[in-house]
PDB file of C-alpha atoms in Angstrom:
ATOM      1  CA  UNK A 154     -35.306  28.305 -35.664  1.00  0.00           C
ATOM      2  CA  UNK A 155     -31.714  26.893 -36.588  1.00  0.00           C
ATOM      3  CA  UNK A 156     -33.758  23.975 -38.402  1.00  0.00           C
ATOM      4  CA  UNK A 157     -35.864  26.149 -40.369  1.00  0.00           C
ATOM      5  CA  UNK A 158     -32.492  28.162 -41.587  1.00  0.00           C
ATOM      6  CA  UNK A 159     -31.666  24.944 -42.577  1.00  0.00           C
ATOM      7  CA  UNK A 160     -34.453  24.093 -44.817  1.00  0.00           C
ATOM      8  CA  UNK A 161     -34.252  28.152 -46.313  1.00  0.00           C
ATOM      9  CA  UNK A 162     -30.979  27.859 -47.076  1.00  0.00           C
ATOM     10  CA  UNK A 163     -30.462  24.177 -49.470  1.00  0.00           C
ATOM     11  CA  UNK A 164     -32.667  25.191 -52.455  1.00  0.00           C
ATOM     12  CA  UNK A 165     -29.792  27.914 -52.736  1.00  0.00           C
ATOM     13  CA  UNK A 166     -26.849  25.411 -52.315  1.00  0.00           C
ATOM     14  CA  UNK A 167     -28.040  23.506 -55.189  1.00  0.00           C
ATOM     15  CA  UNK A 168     -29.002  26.205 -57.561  1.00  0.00           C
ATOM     16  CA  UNK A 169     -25.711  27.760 -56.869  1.00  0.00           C
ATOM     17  CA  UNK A 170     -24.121  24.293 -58.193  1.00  0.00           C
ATOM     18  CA  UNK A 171     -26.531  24.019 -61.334  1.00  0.00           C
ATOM     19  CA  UNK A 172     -24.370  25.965 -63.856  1.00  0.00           C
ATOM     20  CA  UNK A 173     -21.222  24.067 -62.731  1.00  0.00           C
ATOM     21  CA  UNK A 174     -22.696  20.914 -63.762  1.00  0.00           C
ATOM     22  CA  UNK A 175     -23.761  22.237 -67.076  1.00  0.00           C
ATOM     23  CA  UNK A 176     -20.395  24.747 -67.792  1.00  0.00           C
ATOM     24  CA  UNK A 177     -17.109  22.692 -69.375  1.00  0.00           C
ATOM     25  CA  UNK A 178     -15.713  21.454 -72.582  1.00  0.00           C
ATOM     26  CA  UNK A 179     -17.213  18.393 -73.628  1.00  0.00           C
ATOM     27  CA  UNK A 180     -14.669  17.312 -75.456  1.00  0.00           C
ATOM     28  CA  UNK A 181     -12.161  17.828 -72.821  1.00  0.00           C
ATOM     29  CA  UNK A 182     -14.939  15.184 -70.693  1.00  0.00           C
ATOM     30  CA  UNK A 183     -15.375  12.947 -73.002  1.00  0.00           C
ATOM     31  CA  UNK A 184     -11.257  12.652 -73.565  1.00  0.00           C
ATOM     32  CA  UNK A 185     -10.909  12.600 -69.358  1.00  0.00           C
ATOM     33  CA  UNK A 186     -13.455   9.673 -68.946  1.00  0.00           C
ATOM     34  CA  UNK A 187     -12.172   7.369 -72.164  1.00  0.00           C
ATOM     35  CA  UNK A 188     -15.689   7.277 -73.425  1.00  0.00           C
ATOM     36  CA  UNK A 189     -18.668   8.997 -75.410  1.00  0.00           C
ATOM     37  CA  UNK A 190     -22.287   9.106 -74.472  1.00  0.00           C
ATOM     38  CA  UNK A 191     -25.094   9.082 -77.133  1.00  0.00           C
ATOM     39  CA  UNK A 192     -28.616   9.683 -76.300  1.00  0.00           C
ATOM     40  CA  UNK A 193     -30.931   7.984 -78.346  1.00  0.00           C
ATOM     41  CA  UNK A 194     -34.705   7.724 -79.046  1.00  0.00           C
ATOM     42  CA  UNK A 195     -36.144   3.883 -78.294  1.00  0.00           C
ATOM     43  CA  UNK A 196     -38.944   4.033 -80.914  1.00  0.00           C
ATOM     44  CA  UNK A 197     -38.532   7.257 -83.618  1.00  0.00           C
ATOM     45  CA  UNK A 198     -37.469   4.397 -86.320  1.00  0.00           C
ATOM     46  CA  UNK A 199     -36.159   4.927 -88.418  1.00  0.00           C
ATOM     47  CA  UNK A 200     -34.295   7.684 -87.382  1.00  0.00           C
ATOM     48  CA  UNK A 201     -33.246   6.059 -83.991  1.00  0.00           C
ATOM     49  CA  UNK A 202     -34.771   3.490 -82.238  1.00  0.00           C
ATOM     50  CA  UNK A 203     -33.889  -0.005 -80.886  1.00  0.00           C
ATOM     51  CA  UNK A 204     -33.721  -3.070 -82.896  1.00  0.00           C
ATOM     52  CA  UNK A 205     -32.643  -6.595 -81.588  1.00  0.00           C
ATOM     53  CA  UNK A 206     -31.283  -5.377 -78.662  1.00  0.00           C
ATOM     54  CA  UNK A 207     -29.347  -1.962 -79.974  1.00  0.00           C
ATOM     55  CA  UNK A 208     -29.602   1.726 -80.540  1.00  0.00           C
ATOM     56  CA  UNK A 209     -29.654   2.006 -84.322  1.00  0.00           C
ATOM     57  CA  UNK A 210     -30.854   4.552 -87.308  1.00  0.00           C
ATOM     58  CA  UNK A 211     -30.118   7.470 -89.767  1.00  0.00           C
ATOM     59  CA  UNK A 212     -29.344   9.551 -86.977  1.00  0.00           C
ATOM     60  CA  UNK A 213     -27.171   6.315 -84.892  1.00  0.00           C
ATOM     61  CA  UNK A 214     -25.064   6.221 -88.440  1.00  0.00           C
ATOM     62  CA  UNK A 215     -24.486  10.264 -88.642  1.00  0.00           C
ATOM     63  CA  UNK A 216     -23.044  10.300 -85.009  1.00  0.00           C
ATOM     64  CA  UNK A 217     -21.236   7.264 -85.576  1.00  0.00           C
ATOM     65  CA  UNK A 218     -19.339   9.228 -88.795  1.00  0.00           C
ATOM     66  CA  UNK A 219     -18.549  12.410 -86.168  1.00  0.00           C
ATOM     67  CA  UNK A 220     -17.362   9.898 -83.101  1.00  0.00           C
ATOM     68  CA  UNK A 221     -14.723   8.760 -85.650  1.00  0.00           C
ATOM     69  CA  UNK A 222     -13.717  12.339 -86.030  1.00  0.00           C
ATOM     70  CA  UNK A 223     -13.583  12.845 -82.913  1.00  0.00           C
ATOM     71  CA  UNK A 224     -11.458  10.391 -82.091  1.00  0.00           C
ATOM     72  CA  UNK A 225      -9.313  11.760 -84.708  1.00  0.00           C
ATOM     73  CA  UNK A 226      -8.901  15.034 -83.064  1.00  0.00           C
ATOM     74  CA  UNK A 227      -8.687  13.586 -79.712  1.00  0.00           C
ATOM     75  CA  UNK A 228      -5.927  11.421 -81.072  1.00  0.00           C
ATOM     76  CA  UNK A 229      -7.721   8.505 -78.981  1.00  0.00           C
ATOM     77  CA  UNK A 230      -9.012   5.499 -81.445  1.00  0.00           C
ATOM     78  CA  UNK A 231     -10.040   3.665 -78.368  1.00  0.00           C
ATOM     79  CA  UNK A 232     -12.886   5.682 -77.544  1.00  0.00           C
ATOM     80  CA  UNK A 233     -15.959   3.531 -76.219  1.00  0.00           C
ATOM     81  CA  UNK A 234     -19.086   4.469 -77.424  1.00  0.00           C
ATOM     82  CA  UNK A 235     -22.311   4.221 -75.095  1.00  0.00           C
ATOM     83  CA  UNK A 236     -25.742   5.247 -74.829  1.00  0.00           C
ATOM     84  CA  UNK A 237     -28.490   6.709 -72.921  1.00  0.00           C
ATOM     85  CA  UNK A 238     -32.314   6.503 -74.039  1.00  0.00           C
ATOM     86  CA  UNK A 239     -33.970   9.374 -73.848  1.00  0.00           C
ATOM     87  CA  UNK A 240     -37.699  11.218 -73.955  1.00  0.00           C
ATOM     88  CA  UNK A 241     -38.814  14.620 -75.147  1.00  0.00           C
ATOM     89  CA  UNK A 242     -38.575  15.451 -71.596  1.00  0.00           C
ATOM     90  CA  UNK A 243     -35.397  14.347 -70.542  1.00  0.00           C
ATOM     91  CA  UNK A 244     -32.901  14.872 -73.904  1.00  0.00           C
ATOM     92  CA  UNK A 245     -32.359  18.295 -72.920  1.00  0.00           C
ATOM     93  CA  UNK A 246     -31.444  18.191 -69.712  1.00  0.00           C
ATOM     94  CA  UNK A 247     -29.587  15.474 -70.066  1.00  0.00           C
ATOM     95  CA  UNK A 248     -27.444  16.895 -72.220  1.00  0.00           C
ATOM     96  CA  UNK A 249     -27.194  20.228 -70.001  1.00  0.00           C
ATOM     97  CA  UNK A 250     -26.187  17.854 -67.320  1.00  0.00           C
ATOM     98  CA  UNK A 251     -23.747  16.434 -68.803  1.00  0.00           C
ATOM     99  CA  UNK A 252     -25.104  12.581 -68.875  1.00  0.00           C
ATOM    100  CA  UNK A 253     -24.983  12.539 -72.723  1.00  0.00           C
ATOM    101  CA  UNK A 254     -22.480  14.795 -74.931  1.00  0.00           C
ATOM    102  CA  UNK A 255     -24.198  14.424 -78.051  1.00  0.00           C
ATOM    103  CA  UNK A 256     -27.883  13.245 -78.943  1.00  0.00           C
ATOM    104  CA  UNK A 257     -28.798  11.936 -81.790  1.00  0.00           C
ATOM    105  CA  UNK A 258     -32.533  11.730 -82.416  1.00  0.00           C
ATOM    106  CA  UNK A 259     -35.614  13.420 -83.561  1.00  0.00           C
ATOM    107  CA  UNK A 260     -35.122  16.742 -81.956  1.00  0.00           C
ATOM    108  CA  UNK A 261     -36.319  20.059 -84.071  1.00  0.00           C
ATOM    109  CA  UNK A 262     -33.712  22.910 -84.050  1.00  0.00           C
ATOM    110  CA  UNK A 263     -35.618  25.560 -83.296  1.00  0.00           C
ATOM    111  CA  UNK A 264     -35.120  29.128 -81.861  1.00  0.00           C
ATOM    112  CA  UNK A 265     -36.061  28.329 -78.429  1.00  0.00           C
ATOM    113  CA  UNK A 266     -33.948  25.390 -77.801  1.00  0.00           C
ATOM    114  CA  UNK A 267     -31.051  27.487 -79.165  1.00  0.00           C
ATOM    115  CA  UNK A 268     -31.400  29.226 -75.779  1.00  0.00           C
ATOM    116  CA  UNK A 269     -30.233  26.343 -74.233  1.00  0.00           C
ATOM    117  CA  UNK A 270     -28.258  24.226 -76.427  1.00  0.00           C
ATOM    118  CA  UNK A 271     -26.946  23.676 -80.110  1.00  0.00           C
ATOM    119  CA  UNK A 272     -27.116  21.772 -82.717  1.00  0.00           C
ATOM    120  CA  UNK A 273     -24.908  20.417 -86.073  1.00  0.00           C
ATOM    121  CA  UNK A 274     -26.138  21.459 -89.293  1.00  0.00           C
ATOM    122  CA  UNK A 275     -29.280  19.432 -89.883  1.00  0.00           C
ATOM    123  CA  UNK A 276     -29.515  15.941 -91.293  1.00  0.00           C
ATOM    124  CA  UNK A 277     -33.094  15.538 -92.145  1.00  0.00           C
ATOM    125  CA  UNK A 278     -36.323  17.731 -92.132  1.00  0.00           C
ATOM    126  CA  UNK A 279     -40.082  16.088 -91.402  1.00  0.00           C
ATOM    127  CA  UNK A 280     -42.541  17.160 -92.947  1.00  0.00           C
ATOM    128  CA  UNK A 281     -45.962  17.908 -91.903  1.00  0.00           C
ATOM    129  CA  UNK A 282     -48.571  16.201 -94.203  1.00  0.00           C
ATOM    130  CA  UNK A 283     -51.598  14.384 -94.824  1.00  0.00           C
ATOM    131  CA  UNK A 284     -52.287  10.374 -95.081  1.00  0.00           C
ATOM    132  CA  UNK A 285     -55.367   9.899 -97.058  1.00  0.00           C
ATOM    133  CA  UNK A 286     -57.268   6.768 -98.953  1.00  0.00           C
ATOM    134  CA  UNK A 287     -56.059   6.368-102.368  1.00  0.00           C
ATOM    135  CA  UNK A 288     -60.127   6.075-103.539  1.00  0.00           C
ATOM    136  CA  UNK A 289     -61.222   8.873-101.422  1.00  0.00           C
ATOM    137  CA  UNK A 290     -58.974  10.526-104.412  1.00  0.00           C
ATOM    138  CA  UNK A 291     -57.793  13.547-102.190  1.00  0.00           C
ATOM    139  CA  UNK A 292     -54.560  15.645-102.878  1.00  0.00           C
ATOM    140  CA  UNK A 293     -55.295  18.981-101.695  1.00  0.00           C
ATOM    141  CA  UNK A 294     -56.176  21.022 -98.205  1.00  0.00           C
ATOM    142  CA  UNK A 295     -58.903  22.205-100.078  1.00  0.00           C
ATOM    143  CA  UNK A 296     -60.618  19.127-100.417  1.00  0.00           C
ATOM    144  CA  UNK A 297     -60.787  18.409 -96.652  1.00  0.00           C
ATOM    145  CA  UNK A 298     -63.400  21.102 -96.418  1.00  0.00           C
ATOM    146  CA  UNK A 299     -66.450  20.052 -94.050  1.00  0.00           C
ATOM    147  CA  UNK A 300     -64.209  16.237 -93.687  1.00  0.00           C
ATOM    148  CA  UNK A 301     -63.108  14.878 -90.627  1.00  0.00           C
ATOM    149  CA  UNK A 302     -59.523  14.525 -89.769  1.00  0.00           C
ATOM    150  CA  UNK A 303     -57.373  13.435 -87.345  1.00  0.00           C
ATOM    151  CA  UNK A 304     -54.417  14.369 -85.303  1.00  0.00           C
ATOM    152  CA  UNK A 305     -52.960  12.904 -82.618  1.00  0.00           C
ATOM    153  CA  UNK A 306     -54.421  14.856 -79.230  1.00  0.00           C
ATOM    154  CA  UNK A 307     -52.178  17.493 -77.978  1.00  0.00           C
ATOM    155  CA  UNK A 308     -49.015  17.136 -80.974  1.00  0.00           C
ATOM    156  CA  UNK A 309     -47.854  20.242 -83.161  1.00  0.00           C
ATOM    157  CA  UNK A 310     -49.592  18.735 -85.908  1.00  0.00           C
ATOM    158  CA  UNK A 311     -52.774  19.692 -84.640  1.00  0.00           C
ATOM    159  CA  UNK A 312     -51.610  23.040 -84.325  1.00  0.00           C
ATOM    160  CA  UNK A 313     -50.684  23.331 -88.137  1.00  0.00           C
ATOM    161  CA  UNK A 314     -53.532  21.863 -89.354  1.00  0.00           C
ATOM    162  CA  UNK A 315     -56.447  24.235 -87.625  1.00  0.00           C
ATOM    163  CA  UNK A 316     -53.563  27.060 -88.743  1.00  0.00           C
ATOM    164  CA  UNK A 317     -53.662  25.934 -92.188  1.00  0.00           C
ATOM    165  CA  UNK A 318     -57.404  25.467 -92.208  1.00  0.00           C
ATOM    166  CA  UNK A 319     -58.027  28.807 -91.418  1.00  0.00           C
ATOM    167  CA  UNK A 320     -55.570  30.019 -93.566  1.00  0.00           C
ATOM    168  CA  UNK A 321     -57.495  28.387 -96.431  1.00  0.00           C
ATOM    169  CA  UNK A 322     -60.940  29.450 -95.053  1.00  0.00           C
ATOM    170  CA  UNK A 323     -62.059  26.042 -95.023  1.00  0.00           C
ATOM    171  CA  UNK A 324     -63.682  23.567 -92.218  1.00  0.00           C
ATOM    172  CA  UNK A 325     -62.860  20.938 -90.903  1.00  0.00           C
ATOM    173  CA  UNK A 326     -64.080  18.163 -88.192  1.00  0.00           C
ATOM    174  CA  UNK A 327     -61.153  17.747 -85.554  1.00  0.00           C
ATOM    175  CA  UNK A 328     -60.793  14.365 -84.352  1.00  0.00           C
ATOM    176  CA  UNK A 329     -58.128  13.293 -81.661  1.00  0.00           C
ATOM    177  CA  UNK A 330     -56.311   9.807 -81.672  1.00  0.00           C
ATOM    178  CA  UNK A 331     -54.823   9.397 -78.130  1.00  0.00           C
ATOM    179  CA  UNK A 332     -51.986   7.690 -79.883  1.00  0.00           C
ATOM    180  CA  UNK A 333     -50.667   7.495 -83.771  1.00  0.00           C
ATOM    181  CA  UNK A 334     -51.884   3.552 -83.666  1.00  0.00           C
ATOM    182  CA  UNK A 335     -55.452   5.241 -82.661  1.00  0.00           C
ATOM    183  CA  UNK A 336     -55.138   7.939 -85.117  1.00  0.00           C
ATOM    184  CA  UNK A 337     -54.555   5.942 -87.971  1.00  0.00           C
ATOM    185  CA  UNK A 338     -57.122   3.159 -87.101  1.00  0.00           C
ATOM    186  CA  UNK A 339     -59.695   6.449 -87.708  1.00  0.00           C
ATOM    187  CA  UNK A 340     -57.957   6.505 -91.039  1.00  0.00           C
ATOM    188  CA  UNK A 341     -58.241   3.233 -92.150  1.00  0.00           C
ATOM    189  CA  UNK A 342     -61.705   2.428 -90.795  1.00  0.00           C
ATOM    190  CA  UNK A 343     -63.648   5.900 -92.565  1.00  0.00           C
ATOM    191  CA  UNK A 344     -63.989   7.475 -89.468  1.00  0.00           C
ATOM    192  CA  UNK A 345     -61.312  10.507 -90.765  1.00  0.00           C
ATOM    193  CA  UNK A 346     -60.715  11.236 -93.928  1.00  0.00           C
ATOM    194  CA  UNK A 347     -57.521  12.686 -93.314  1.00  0.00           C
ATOM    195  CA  UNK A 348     -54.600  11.559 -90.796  1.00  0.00           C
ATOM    196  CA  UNK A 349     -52.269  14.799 -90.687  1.00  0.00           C
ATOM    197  CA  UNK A 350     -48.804  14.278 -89.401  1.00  0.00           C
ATOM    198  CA  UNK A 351     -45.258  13.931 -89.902  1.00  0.00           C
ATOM    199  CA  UNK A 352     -44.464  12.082 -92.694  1.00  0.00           C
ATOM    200  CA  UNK A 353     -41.866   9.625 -90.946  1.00  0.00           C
ATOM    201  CA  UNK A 354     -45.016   8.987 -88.810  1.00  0.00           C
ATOM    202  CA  UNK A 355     -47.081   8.464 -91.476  1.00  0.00           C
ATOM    203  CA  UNK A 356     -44.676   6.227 -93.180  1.00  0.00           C
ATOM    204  CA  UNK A 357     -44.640   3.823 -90.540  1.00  0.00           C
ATOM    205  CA  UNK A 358     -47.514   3.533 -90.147  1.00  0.00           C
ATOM    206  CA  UNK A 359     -48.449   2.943 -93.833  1.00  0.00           C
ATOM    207  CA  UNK A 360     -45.728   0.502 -93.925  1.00  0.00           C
ATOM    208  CA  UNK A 361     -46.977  -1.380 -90.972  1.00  0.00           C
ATOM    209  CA  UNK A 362     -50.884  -1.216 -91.682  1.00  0.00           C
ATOM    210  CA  UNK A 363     -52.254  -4.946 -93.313  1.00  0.00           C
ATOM    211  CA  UNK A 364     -52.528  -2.830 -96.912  1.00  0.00           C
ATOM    212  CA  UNK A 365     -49.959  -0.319 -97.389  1.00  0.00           C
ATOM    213  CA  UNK A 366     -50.751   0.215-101.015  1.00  0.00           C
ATOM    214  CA  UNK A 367     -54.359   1.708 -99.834  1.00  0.00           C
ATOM    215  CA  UNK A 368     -52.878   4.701 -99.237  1.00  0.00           C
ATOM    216  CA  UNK A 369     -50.671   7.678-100.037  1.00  0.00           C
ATOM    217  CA  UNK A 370     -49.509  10.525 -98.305  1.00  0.00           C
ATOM    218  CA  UNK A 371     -50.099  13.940 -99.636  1.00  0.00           C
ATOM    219  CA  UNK A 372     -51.159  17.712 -99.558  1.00  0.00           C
ATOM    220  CA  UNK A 373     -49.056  20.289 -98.668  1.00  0.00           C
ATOM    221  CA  UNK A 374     -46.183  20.650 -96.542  1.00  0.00           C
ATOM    222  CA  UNK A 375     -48.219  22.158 -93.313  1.00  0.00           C
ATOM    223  CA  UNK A 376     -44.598  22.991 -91.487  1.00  0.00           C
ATOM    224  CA  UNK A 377     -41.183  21.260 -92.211  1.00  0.00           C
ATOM    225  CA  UNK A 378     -39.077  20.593 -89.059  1.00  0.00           C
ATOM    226  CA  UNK A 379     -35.227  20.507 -89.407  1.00  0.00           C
ATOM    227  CA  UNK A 380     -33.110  17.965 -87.214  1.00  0.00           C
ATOM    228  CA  UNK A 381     -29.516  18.041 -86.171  1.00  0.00           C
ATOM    229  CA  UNK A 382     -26.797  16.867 -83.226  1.00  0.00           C
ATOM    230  CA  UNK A 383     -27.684  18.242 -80.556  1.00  0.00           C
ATOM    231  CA  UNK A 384     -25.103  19.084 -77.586  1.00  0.00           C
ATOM    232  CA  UNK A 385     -24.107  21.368 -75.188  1.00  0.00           C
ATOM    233  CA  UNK A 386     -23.315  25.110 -76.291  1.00  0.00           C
ATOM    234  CA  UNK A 387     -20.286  25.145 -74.149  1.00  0.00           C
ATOM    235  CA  UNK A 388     -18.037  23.671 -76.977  1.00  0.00           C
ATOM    236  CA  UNK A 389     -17.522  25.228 -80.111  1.00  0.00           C
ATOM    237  CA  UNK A 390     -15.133  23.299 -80.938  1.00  0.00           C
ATOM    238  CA  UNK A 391     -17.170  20.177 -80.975  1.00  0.00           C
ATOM    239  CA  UNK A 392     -20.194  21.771 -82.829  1.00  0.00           C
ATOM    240  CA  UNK A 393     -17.249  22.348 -85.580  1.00  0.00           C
ATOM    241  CA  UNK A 394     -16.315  18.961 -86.093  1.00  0.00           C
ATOM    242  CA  UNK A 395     -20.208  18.076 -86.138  1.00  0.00           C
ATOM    243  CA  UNK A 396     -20.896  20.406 -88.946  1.00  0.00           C
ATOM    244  CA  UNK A 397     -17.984  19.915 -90.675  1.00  0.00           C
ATOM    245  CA  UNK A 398     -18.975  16.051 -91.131  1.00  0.00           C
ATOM    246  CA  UNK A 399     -22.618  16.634 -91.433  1.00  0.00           C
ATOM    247  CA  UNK A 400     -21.749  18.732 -94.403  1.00  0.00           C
ATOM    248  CA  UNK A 401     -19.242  16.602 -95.843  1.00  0.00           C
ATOM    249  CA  UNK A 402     -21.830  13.484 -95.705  1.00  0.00           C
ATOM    250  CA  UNK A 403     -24.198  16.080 -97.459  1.00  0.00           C
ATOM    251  CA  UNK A 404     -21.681  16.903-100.178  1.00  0.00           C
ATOM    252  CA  UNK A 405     -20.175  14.162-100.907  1.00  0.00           C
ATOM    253  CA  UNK A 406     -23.409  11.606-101.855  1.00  0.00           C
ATOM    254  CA  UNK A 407     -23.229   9.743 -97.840  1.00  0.00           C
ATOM    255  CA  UNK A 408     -26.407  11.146 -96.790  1.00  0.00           C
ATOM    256  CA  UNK A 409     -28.228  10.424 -99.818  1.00  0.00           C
ATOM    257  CA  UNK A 410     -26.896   6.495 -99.544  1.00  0.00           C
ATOM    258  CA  UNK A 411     -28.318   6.453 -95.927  1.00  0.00           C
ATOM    259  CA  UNK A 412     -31.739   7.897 -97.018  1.00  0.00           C
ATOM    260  CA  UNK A 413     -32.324   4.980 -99.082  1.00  0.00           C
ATOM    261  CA  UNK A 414     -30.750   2.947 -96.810  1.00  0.00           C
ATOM    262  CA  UNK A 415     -33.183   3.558 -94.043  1.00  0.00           C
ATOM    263  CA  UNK A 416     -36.324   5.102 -95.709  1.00  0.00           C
ATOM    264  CA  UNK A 417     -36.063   3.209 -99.155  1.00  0.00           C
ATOM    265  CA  UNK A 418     -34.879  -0.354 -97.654  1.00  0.00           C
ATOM    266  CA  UNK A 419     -36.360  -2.861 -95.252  1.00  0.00           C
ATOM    267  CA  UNK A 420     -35.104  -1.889 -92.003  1.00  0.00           C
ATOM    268  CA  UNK A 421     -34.311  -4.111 -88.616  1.00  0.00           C
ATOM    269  CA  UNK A 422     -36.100  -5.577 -86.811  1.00  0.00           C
ATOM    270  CA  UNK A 423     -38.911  -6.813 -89.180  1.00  0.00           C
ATOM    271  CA  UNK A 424     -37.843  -5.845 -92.614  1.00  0.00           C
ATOM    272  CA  UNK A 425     -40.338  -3.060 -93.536  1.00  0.00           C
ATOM    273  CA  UNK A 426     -39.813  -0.551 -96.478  1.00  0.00           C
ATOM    274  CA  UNK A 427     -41.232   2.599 -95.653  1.00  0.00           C
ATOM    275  CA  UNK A 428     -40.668   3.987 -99.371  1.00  0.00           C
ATOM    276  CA  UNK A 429     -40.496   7.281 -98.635  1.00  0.00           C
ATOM    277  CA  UNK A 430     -39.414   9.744-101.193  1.00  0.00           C
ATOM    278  CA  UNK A 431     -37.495  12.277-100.775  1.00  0.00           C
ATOM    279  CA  UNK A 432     -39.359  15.657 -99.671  1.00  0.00           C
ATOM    280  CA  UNK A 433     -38.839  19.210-101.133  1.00  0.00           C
ATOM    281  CA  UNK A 434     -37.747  20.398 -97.634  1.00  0.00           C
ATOM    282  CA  UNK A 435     -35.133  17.500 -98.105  1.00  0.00           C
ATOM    283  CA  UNK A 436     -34.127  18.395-101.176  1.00  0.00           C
ATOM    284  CA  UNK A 437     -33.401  21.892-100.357  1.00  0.00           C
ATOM    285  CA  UNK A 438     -31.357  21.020 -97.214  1.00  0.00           C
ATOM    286  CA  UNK A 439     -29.509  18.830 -99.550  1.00  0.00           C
ATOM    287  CA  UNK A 440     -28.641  21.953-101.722  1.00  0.00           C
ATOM    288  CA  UNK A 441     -28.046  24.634 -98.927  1.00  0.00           C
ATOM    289  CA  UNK A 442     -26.852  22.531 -95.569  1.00  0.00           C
ATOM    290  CA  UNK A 443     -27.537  24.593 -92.628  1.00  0.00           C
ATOM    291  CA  UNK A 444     -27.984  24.689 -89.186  1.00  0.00           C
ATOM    292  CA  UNK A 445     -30.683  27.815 -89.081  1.00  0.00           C
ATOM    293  CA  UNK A 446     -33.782  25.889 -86.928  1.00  0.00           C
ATOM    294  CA  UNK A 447     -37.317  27.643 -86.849  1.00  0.00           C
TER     295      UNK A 447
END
């Protein structure tokens, strides 16, 4: 009996301990323990990924620009910097745990993550497209009517496009790629006329196909996802200085230098030029900075 009071009684210990673990100023950690933690992505280039050996990116530049501000307003220029890879899965509660302070990846702001953390003012917004054929000589959702196209099985993309396709009372032949690289080898072989998904995605994977001047991406935007920061809620103050240099990188010309710096350049580790322009949703952030999500 006393052992199965035991076993009742530990699941409550430990959810009793949960909130103490996420609860605390993060800058007050980060100044305690003499260093910074950045969570990273490991292959969402070029936002942030690893190349030769290091976390690198847009997003790896941006938090670089508000660690120096921090260490400005911690009065402590010999802050280390280090970093922790993270998934979809784990960036949240890694950052509710307290292993990273600030992440710095491809995460959406949106309304239900707000729940549980926060986020800067964003930095970039993807946009949901189409990659088509150049000679199949399609630009419109329209034109996909009674096509195949492909998504990548079980993504948001898929989601948006059957939306959108009903929206526009057209249909369309839903393939699923178990992967992008599968996805876009439906492209490029006839199979799918159509590869709909982010265009960073897309980019890539233009870039890194054996003909990247076969095709074009196009259509409509089918949903534009913002990203920012992201860290714990429990620090206003540190969601302040994020903003605050987000914006300025935004206002004064920064952001636009790193855009073509990562998305108009060739980029570590092999030198490819994704050549993406800049999108209407990126435009508009560029006029209005905000941190609003979806």
């Amino acid at each position: 009996m006393l052992k199965h009071l035991q076993f009742v009684f530990a699941p409550i210990v430990l959810l009793t301990m949960a909130p103490q673990v996420m609860a605390g100023d993060v800058l007050d950690r980060i100044k305690q323990k003499g260093s910074i933690t950045l969570g990273y992505r490991e292959s969402a280039d070029p936002i942030s990924y690893i190349a030769n050996g290091k976390p690198v990116g847009y997003a790896l530049d941006i938090c670089h620009n508000v660690v120096t501000e921090i260490k400005k307003q911690l009065k402590t220029p010999q802050l280390k910097i280090e970093y922790k890879a993270v998934n979809s899965t784990s960036r949240i509660p890694e950052v509710l745990a307290g292993n990273i302070d600030i992440e710095c990846g491809t995460t959406t702001n949106n309304k239900q993550r707000q729940q549980q953390v926060a986020f800067s003012t964003s930095y970039y917004v993807a946009d949901v497209r189409m990659a088509v054929k150049k000679t199949s000589n399609i630009q419109t959702l329209k034109q996909l009517n009674g096509k195949a196209v492909v998504t990548v099985q079980g993504g948001n993309p898929e989601k948006y496009l059957k939306m959108s396709a009903k929206k526009a009372n057209i249909k369309i032949i839903s393939l699923g790629g178990k992967d992008h690289a599968d996805a876009f080898s439906m492209l490029s072989s006839g199979r799918a006329a159509a590869f709909v998904n982010d265009d960073i995605g897309l980019a890539g994977l233009i870039a890194k196909s054996a003909n990247p001047k076969d095709y074009e991406i196009v259509g409509p935007t089918l949903s534009s996802e913002p990203y920012g920061i992201m860290f714990a809620k429990t620090d206003p103050q540190l969601k302040s200085i994020a903003d605050g240099v987000v914006n300025q990188m935004w206002k004064s010309g920064q952001m636009d230098q790193l855009y073509k710096k990562w998305f108009q350049s060739p980029i570590p580790p092999k030198n490819i030029n994704l050549n993406l322009a800049p999108s209407g949703s990126y435009k508009a952030l560029k006029a209005k900075p905000n941190d609003v999500g979806i």
